mmCIF file of C-alpha atoms in Angstrom:
data_model
loop_
_atom_site.group_PDB
_atom_site.id
_atom_site.type_symbol
_atom_site.label_atom_id
_atom_site.label_comp_id
_atom_site.label_asym_id
_atom_site.label_seq_id
_atom_site.Cartn_x
_atom_site.Cartn_y
_atom_site.Cartn_z
ATOM 1 C CA SER A 1 34.769 14.477 -26.549
ATOM 2 C CA ALA A 2 33.916 17.890 -27.935
ATOM 3 C CA VAL A 3 35.376 21.168 -29.062
ATOM 4 C CA GLY A 4 33.535 24.434 -29.415
ATOM 5 C CA VAL A 5 33.632 28.165 -29.792
ATOM 6 C CA GLU A 6 31.504 30.878 -28.215
ATOM 7 C CA LEU A 7 31.078 34.479 -29.300
ATOM 8 C CA THR A 8 29.448 36.872 -26.825
ATOM 9 C CA GLN A 9 28.398 40.446 -27.487
ATOM 10 C CA PRO A 10 26.423 42.795 -25.196
ATOM 11 C CA ASP A 11 23.005 41.684 -26.482
ATOM 12 C CA TRP A 12 23.628 38.353 -28.236
ATOM 13 C CA GLN A 13 25.538 35.105 -27.926
ATOM 14 C CA ALA A 14 26.443 32.440 -30.496
ATOM 15 C CA THR A 15 27.937 28.992 -29.908
ATOM 16 C CA LEU A 16 29.176 26.256 -32.212
ATOM 17 C CA GLU A 17 30.291 22.828 -31.027
ATOM 18 C CA ALA A 18 31.518 19.613 -32.647
ATOM 19 C CA SER A 19 31.362 16.385 -30.631
ATOM 20 C CA ARG A 20 32.160 12.711 -31.079
ATOM 21 C CA GLU A 21 30.810 9.845 -29.012
ATOM 22 C CA THR A 22 33.595 8.141 -27.094
ATOM 23 C CA SER A 23 31.701 4.964 -26.166
ATOM 24 C CA ASN A 24 30.705 3.626 -29.570
ATOM 25 C CA ALA A 25 32.167 6.301 -31.918
ATOM 26 C CA ARG A 26 29.246 6.028 -34.331
ATOM 27 C CA GLY A 27 29.010 9.630 -35.319
ATOM 28 C CA THR A 28 29.984 13.218 -35.017
ATOM 29 C CA GLY A 29 27.511 15.822 -33.863
ATOM 30 C CA ILE A 30 27.335 19.520 -34.581
ATOM 31 C CA ALA A 31 25.467 21.896 -32.286
ATOM 32 C CA ALA A 32 24.781 25.565 -32.949
ATOM 33 C CA ALA A 33 22.882 28.058 -30.807
ATOM 34 C CA LEU A 34 22.027 31.728 -31.006
ATOM 35 C CA GLY A 35 20.629 33.874 -28.203
ATOM 36 C CA TRP A 36 19.461 37.478 -28.435
ATOM 37 C CA GLN A 37 18.429 39.843 -25.647
ATOM 38 C CA PRO A 38 17.380 43.131 -27.287
ATOM 39 C CA ASP A 39 16.460 44.806 -23.996
ATOM 40 C CA ASP A 40 16.188 44.145 -20.260
ATOM 41 C CA HIS A 41 12.890 42.280 -20.644
ATOM 42 C CA TRP A 42 12.841 40.087 -23.754
ATOM 43 C CA SER A 43 15.198 37.254 -24.693
ATOM 44 C CA TYR A 44 15.065 34.794 -27.591
ATOM 45 C CA ARG A 45 16.997 31.659 -28.431
ATOM 46 C CA LEU A 46 17.381 29.249 -31.330
ATOM 47 C CA GLY A 47 19.396 26.079 -31.510
ATOM 48 C CA HIS A 48 20.014 22.933 -33.505
ATOM 49 C CA ASP A 49 21.941 19.817 -32.504
ATOM 50 C CA THR A 50 22.530 17.005 -35.005
ATOM 51 C CA ARG A 51 23.154 14.417 -32.223
ATOM 52 C CA THR A 52 21.510 15.617 -29.038
ATOM 53 C CA ASP A 53 22.347 13.990 -25.710
ATOM 54 C CA ASP A 54 18.651 14.280 -24.797
ATOM 55 C CA VAL A 55 17.980 10.673 -25.892
ATOM 56 C CA PRO A 56 16.325 8.023 -23.669
ATOM 57 C CA LEU A 57 19.021 5.918 -21.995
ATOM 58 C CA LYS A 58 16.819 2.801 -22.107
ATOM 59 C CA GLY A 59 16.639 3.175 -25.884
ATOM 60 C CA ARG A 60 20.428 3.450 -26.086
ATOM 61 C CA ARG A 61 20.713 0.272 -23.992
ATOM 62 C CA TYR A 62 18.768 -1.755 -26.564
ATOM 63 C CA ASP A 63 20.135 0.091 -29.582
ATOM 64 C CA PRO A 64 23.493 1.836 -28.984
ATOM 65 C CA SER A 65 23.179 3.595 -32.345
ATOM 66 C CA LEU A 66 19.936 5.376 -31.307
ATOM 67 C CA ASN A 67 20.319 9.126 -31.736
ATOM 68 C CA ALA A 68 18.242 12.179 -32.526
ATOM 69 C CA SER A 69 18.595 15.659 -33.879
ATOM 70 C CA ARG A 70 16.915 18.482 -31.983
ATOM 71 C CA SER A 71 15.806 21.951 -33.030
ATOM 72 C CA LEU A 72 14.788 24.437 -30.363
ATOM 73 C CA ALA A 73 13.141 27.865 -30.283
ATOM 74 C CA GLY A 74 12.490 29.784 -27.080
ATOM 75 C CA VAL A 75 11.317 33.122 -25.777
ATOM 76 C CA ALA A 76 11.355 34.647 -22.290
ATOM 77 C CA TYR A 77 10.043 37.817 -20.734
ATOM 78 C CA ARG A 78 11.440 39.195 -17.472
ATOM 79 C CA TRP A 79 9.551 42.002 -15.750
ATOM 80 C CA ASP A 80 12.339 42.447 -13.214
ATOM 81 C CA GLU A 81 14.641 40.248 -11.127
ATOM 82 C CA SER A 82 11.649 38.757 -9.294
ATOM 83 C CA ARG A 83 9.299 37.720 -12.128
ATOM 84 C CA ARG A 84 9.934 35.765 -15.341
ATOM 85 C CA VAL A 85 7.932 33.735 -17.857
ATOM 86 C CA ALA A 86 9.489 31.515 -20.554
ATOM 87 C CA ALA A 87 8.439 29.045 -23.251
ATOM 88 C CA ASP A 88 10.459 26.618 -25.386
ATOM 89 C CA TRP A 89 9.458 24.458 -28.340
ATOM 90 C CA SER A 90 11.630 21.473 -29.282
ATOM 91 C CA HIS A 91 11.449 19.238 -32.355
ATOM 92 C CA TYR A 92 13.276 15.876 -32.260
ATOM 93 C CA ARG A 93 13.927 13.518 -35.171
ATOM 94 C CA PHE A 94 15.104 10.096 -33.965
ATOM 95 C CA ASN A 95 16.937 7.761 -36.331
ATOM 96 C CA ASP A 96 14.374 5.006 -35.536
ATOM 97 C CA GLY A 97 11.619 7.063 -37.233
ATOM 98 C CA ASN A 98 10.154 8.726 -34.144
ATOM 99 C CA VAL A 99 9.347 12.430 -34.300
ATOM 100 C CA ARG A 100 8.775 14.225 -30.988
ATOM 101 C CA ASN A 101 7.444 17.738 -30.547
ATOM 102 C CA ALA A 102 7.641 19.181 -27.043
ATOM 103 C CA LEU A 103 6.494 22.416 -25.463
ATOM 104 C CA SER A 104 7.649 23.627 -22.061
ATOM 105 C CA ALA A 105 6.640 26.766 -20.214
ATOM 106 C CA THR A 106 7.600 28.210 -16.822
ATOM 107 C CA TRP A 107 6.488 31.066 -14.605
ATOM 108 C CA ALA A 108 8.938 32.058 -11.861
ATOM 109 C CA GLU A 109 8.096 34.512 -9.113
ATOM 110 C CA ARG A 110 10.079 35.744 -6.115
ATOM 111 C CA LEU A 111 7.561 35.922 -3.278
ATOM 112 C CA THR A 112 9.795 37.498 -0.671
ATOM 113 C CA SER A 113 13.311 38.868 -0.574
ATOM 114 C CA ARG A 114 15.038 39.755 2.670
ATOM 115 C CA THR A 115 18.679 40.401 3.469
ATOM 116 C CA ARG A 116 19.427 36.751 4.239
ATOM 117 C CA HIS A 117 16.317 34.954 3.011
ATOM 118 C CA THR A 118 14.437 34.511 -0.280
ATOM 119 C CA LEU A 119 11.305 32.563 -1.118
ATOM 120 C CA ASP A 120 10.612 31.667 -4.770
ATOM 121 C CA MET A 121 7.755 29.884 -6.550
ATOM 122 C CA GLN A 122 7.877 28.347 -10.006
ATOM 123 C CA ALA A 123 5.055 26.812 -12.039
ATOM 124 C CA ALA A 124 5.984 24.584 -14.970
ATOM 125 C CA LEU A 125 4.187 22.854 -17.816
ATOM 126 C CA TYR A 126 5.581 20.242 -20.210
ATOM 127 C CA ALA A 127 3.714 18.551 -23.054
ATOM 128 C CA SER A 128 4.949 16.326 -25.871
ATOM 129 C CA ARG A 129 3.740 14.226 -28.785
ATOM 130 C CA ASN A 130 5.519 11.245 -30.348
ATOM 131 C CA THR A 131 4.825 9.491 -33.650
ATOM 132 C CA LEU A 132 6.427 6.054 -33.088
ATOM 133 C CA GLU A 133 4.404 3.380 -31.314
ATOM 134 C CA ASN A 134 5.963 0.438 -29.420
ATOM 135 C CA ALA A 135 9.420 1.948 -29.134
ATOM 136 C CA ASP A 136 12.025 0.206 -26.956
ATOM 137 C CA TYR A 137 12.110 3.294 -24.739
ATOM 138 C CA PHE A 138 9.514 5.335 -22.828
ATOM 139 C CA ASN A 139 7.665 7.071 -25.637
ATOM 140 C CA PRO A 140 3.993 7.863 -24.943
ATOM 141 C CA GLN A 141 1.881 9.117 -27.846
ATOM 142 C CA GLN A 142 1.081 12.234 -25.779
ATOM 143 C CA ASP A 143 1.999 13.372 -22.293
ATOM 144 C CA LEU A 144 1.469 16.350 -20.032
ATOM 145 C CA ALA A 145 3.216 17.327 -16.796
ATOM 146 C CA LEU A 146 2.330 20.198 -14.466
ATOM 147 C CA SER A 147 4.308 21.166 -11.381
ATOM 148 C CA ALA A 148 4.784 23.878 -8.782
ATOM 149 C CA THR A 149 8.042 24.280 -6.869
ATOM 150 C CA GLY A 150 8.654 26.400 -3.810
ATOM 151 C CA THR A 151 12.258 27.225 -2.919
ATOM 152 C CA ALA A 152 13.464 28.814 0.298
ATOM 153 C CA ASP A 153 17.063 30.012 0.520
ATOM 154 C CA TRP A 154 18.806 31.131 3.721
ATOM 155 C CA MET A 155 22.247 32.737 3.677
ATOM 156 C CA LEU A 156 23.897 31.587 6.916
ATOM 157 C CA TRP A 157 27.310 33.155 6.485
ATOM 158 C CA ARG A 158 28.921 35.689 4.157
ATOM 159 C CA GLU A 159 32.380 37.187 3.966
ATOM 160 C CA TYR A 160 33.211 39.278 0.919
ATOM 161 C CA ASP A 161 32.633 37.022 -2.126
ATOM 162 C CA ARG A 162 32.230 33.824 -0.102
ATOM 163 C CA ARG A 163 28.981 32.641 1.406
ATOM 164 C CA PHE A 164 27.242 29.586 2.814
ATOM 165 C CA ASN A 165 23.567 28.962 2.059
ATOM 166 C CA HIS A 166 20.907 26.428 2.950
ATOM 167 C CA ARG A 167 18.291 25.773 0.280
ATOM 168 C CA LEU A 168 15.095 23.794 0.624
ATOM 169 C CA ALA A 169 12.883 23.059 -2.374
ATOM 170 C CA ALA A 170 9.597 21.173 -2.545
ATOM 171 C CA THR A 171 7.749 20.231 -5.720
ATOM 172 C CA LEU A 172 4.175 19.069 -6.232
ATOM 173 C CA GLY A 173 3.034 17.961 -9.629
ATOM 174 C CA GLY A 174 0.991 15.698 -11.800
ATOM 175 C CA TYR A 175 1.572 13.688 -14.945
ATOM 176 C CA ARG A 176 -0.772 12.216 -17.547
ATOM 177 C CA GLN A 177 -0.036 10.195 -20.640
ATOM 178 C CA ARG A 178 -1.903 8.597 -23.493
ATOM 179 C CA GLY A 179 -0.669 5.782 -25.670
#
């Protein structure tokens, strides 16, 4: 269960949330985030969560008290509605001693835009490093993932604010790990 508040202004947004686990009630988490968009192109975000839900489920199966805090910093640049690049850095501190640093980056491009059809391409990169060896959950020392996704969207029917679309997405990618 959780309760939160959000404050939105024309060029920034702030959120604050308090949550409590309902399954084992072992702790209360506080999450805060701040986003700033100074113009039509740049956007920035910062966040911290004392008990993130981005924890490996297998680790929670063996140790229900497993939790982590997460800090996040991100930046994005949008040329226009058809091209965007973004990068996020995340720092996790698990209560079992593991420290994970992760970097993710995406490039999104609209290849074609017609009245009833769009075709988009997105390239993504994810890399992380962990400090704990032999954890009960998937926790490679280093990993790297690269992917490309193509998405086609067809609008089949539209009436005022209602519409019906078909969307097809295909992703190709690779993954490497060490440790």
